[in-house]
Short mmCIF file of C-alpha atoms in Angstrom, two decimals:
data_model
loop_
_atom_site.label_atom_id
_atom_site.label_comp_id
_atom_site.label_asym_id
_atom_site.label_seq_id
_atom_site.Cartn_x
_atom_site.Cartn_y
_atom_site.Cartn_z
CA UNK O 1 -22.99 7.79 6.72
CA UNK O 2 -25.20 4.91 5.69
CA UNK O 3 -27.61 3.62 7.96
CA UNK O 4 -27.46 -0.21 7.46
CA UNK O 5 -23.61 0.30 8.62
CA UNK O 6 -23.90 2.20 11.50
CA UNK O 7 -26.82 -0.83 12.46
CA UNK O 8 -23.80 -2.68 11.68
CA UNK O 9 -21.50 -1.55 13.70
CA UNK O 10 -23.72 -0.97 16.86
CA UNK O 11 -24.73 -4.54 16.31
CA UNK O 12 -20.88 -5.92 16.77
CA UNK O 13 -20.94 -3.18 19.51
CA UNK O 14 -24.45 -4.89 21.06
CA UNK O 15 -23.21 -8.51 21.18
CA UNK O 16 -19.76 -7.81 22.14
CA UNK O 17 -20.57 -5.97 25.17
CA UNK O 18 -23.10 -8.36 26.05
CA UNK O 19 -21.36 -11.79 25.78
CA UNK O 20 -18.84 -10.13 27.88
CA UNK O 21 -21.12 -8.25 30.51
CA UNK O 22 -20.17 -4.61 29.93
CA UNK O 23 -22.55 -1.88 30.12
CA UNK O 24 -24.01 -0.59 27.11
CA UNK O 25 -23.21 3.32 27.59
CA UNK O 26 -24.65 6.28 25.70
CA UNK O 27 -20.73 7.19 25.80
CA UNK O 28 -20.00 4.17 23.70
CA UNK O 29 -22.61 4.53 21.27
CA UNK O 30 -22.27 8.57 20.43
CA UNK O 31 -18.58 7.91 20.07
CA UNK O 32 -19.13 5.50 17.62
CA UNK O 33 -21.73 7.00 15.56
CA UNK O 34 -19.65 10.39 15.46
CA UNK O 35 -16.82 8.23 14.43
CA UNK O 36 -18.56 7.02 11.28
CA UNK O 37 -20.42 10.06 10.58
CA UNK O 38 -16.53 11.21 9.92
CA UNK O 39 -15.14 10.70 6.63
CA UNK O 40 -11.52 9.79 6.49
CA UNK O 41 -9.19 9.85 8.37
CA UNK O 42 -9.47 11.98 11.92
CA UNK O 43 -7.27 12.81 14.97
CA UNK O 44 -8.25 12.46 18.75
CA UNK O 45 -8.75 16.05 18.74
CA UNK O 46 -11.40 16.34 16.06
CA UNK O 47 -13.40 13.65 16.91
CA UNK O 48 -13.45 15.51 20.85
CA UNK O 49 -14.85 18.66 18.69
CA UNK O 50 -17.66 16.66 17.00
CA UNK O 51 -18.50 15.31 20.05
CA UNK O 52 -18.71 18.64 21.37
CA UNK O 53 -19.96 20.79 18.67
CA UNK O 54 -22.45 18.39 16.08
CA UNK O 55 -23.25 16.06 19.01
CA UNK O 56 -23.30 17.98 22.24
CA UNK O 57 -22.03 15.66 24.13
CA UNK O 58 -18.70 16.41 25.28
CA UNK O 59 -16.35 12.99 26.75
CA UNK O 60 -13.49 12.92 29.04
CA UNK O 61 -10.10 12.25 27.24
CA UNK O 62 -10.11 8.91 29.10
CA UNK O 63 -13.25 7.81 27.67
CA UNK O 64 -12.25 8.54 24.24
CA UNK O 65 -9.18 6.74 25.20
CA UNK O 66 -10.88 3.61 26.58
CA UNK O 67 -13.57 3.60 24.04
CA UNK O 68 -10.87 4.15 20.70
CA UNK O 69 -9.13 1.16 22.40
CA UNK O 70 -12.01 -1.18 22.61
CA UNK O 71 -13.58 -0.40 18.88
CA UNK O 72 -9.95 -0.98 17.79
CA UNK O 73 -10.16 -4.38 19.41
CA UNK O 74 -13.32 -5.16 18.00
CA UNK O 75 -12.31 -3.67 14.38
CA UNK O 76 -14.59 -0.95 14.38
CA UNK O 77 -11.50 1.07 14.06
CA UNK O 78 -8.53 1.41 12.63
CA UNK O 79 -5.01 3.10 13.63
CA UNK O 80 -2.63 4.61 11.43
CA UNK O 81 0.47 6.53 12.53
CA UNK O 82 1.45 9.13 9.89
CA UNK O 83 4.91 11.62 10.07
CA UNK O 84 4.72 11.41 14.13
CA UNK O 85 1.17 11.52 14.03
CA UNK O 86 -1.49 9.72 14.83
CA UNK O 87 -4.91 8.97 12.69
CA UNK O 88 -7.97 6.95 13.12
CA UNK O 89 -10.29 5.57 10.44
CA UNK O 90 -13.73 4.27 10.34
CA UNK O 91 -12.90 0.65 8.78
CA UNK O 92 -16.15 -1.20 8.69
CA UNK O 93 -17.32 -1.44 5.64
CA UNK O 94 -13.79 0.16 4.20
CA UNK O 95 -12.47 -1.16 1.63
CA UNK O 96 -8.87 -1.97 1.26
CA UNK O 97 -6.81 1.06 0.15
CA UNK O 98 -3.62 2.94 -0.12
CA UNK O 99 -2.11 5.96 1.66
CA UNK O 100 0.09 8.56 0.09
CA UNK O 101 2.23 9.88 2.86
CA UNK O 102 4.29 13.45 2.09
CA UNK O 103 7.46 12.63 4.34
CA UNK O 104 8.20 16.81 4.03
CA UNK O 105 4.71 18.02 5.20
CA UNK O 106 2.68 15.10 6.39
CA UNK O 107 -0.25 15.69 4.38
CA UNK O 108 -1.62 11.67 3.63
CA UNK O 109 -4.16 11.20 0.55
CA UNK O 110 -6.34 8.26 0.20
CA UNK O 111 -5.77 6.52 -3.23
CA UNK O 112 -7.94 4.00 -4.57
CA UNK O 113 -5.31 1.22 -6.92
CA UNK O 114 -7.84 -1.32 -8.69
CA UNK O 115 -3.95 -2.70 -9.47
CA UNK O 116 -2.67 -2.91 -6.33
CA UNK O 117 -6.25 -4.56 -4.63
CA UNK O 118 -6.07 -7.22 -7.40
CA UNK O 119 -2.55 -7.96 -6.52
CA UNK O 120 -3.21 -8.11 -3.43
CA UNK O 121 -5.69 -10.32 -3.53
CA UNK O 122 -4.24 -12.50 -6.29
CA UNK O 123 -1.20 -13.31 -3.61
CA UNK O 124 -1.99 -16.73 -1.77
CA UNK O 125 -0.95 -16.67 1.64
CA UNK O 126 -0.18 -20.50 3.55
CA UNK O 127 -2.52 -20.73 6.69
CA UNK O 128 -4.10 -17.16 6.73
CA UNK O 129 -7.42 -15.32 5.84
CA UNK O 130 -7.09 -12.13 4.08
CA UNK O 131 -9.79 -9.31 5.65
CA UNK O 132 -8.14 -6.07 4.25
CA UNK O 133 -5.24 -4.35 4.21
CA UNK O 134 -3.84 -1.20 3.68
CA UNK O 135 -0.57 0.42 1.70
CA UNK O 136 1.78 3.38 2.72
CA UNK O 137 3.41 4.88 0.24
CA UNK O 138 6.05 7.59 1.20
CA UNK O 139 7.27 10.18 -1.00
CA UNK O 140 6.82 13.99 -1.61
CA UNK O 141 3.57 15.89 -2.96
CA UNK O 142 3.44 18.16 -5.41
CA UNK O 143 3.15 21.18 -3.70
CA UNK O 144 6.48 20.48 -1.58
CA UNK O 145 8.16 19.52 -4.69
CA UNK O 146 7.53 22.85 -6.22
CA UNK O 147 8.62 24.47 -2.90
CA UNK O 148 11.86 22.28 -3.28
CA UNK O 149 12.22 23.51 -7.11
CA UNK O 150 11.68 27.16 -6.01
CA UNK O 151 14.31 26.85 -3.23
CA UNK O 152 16.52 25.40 -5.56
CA UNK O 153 15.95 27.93 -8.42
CA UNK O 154 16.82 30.87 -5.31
CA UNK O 155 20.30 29.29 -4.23
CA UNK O 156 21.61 28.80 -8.46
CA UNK O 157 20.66 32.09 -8.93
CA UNK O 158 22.72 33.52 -6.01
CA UNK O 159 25.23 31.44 -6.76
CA UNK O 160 25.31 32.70 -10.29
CA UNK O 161 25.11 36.40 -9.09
CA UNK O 162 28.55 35.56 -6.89
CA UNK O 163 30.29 34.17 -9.74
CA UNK O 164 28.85 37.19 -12.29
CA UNK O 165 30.86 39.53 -9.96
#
């Protein structure tokens, strides 16, 4: 994690909570510094572990909860919801990129598209700022396509052992 971001971030953190008279809790601040000491994309349950394990400092669910909800609000944060899960993602400092969701397995890949940012960019949208953005493509990865070819291979050969007899 680079330094000058997590400043960054705690700064946003520092003035937000400030102009709006919240406390400034160690809770707040570990949270967010494990969250961008992860890289990619990470699940309520392994952020609670780093917490735990590389921080020592374990949180109630409802903290994590509360505190998620307010970096989201503040963009510290972003959701995705993958295959009937759901992912969270350092975006500060992220640049805009695509997803590549397996719809058989679930596993998502981050993929960088120099063509897809520039056309992105290149589109002019009436009365609205561009900050980011990011793509979800669905399809099936290579390793469930070859389960799909080897399941497929299986039921012709059967089928070719009925009609051989």
């Amino acid at each position: 994690m680079k330094e000058s971001v997590l400043r960054a971030v705690e700064r946003i953190l520092d003035n937000y909570l400030e102009m709006n008279n919240h406390r400034k809790t160690p809770e707040r601040y570990t949270i967010l510094k494990a969250i961008y000491s992860i890289d990619g994309h990470f699940g309520l349950e392994e952020l609670n572990d780093k917490l735990a394990n590389d921080f020592n400092f374990p949180v109630s669910r409802a903290t994590l909860y509360n505190t998620l909800n307010l970096f989201l609000a503040l963009r510290l944060v972003i959701r995705h919801r993958f295959q009937g899960t759901t992912k969270y993602e350092a975006c500060y400092d992220n640049e805009s990129h695509c997803h590549q969701v397996c719809t058989m397995c679930g596993k998502v890949i981050e993929v960088r598209s120099p063509e897809i940012i520039a056309a992105v960019n290149n589109v002019r949208m009436k009365r609205f700022r561009k900050d980011g953005f990011t793509l979800y493509v669905y399809g099936v990865c290579s390793t469930c396509q070859a389960k799909l070819t080897k399941l497929k291979n299986k039921e012709r050969q059967k089928k070719n052992q009925k009609l051989n007899k």
